[in-house]
PDB file of C-alpha atoms in Angstrom:
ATOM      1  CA  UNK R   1      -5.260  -0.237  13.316  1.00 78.00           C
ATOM      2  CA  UNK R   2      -1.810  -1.423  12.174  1.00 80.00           C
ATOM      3  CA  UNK R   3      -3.440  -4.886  10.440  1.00 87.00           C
ATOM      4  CA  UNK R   4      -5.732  -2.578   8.726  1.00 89.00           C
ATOM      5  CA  UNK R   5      -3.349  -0.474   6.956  1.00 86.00           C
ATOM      6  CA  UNK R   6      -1.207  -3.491   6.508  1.00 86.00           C
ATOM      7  CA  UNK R   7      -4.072  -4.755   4.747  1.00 90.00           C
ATOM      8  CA  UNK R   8      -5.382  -1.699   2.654  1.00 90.00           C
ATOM      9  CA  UNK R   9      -1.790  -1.061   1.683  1.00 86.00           C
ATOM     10  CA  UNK R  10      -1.832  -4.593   0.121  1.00 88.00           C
ATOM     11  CA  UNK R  11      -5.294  -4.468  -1.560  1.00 89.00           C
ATOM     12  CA  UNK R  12      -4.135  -0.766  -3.112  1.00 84.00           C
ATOM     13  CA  UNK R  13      -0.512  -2.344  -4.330  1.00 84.00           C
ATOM     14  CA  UNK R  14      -2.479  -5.020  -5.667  1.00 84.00           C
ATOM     15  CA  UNK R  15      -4.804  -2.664  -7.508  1.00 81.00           C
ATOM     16  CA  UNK R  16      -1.445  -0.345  -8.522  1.00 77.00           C
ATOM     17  CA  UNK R  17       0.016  -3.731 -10.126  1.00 79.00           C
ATOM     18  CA  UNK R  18      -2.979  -4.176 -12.507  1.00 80.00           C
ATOM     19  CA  UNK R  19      -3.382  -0.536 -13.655  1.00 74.00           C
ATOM     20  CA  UNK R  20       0.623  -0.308 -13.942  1.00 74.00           C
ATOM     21  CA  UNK R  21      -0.017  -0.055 -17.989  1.00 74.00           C
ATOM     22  CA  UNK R  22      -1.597   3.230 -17.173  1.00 70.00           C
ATOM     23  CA  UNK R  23       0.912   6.141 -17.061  1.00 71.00           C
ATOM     24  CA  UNK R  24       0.451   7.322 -13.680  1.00 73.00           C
ATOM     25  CA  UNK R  25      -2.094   5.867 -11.957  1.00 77.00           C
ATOM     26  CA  UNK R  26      -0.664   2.313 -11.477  1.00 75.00           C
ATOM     27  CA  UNK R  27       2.428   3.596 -10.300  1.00 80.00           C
ATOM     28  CA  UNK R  28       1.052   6.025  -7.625  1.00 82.00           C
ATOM     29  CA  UNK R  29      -1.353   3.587  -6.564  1.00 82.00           C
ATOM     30  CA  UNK R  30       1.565   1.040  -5.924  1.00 82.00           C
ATOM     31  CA  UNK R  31       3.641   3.909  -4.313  1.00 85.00           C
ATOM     32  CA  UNK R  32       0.812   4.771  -1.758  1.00 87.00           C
ATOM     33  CA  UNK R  33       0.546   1.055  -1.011  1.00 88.00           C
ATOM     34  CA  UNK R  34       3.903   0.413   0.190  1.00 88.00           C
ATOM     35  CA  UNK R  35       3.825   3.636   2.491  1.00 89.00           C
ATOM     36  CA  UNK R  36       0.745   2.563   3.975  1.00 89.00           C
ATOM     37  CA  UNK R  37       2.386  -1.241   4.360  1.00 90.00           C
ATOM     38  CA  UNK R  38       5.395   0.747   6.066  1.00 89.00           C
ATOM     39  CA  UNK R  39       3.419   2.864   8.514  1.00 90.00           C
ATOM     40  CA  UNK R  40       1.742  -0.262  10.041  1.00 89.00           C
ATOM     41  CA  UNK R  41       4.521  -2.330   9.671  1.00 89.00           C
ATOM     42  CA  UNK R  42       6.466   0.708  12.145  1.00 90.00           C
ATOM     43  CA  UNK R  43       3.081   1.078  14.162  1.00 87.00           C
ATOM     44  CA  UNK R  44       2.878  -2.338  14.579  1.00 88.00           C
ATOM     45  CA  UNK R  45       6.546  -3.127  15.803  1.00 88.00           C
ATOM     46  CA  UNK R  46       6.122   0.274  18.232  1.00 84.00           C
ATOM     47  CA  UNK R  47       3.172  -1.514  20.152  1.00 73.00           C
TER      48      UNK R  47
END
């Protein structure tokens, strides 16, 4: 489970990164990728 939000996180930064030209929805997309990085990173160094 933590690989796959490592993983999704990644694939939404990476979508956040293109659409960053966009007012807000690069930026939030980007934003919600590195939380979901974080969460697995932490449930992935708690198992």
């Amino acid at each position: 489970m933590s690989k796959l939000l490592i993983v999704v996180g990644a694939v939404i930064a990476v979508l956040g990164i293109v659409l960053i030209p966009l007012p807000g929805p690069g930026f939030l997309l980007l934003a919600l990728g590195a939380v979901l990085q974080i969460v697995g990173l932490v449930l992935r160094r708690k198992a």
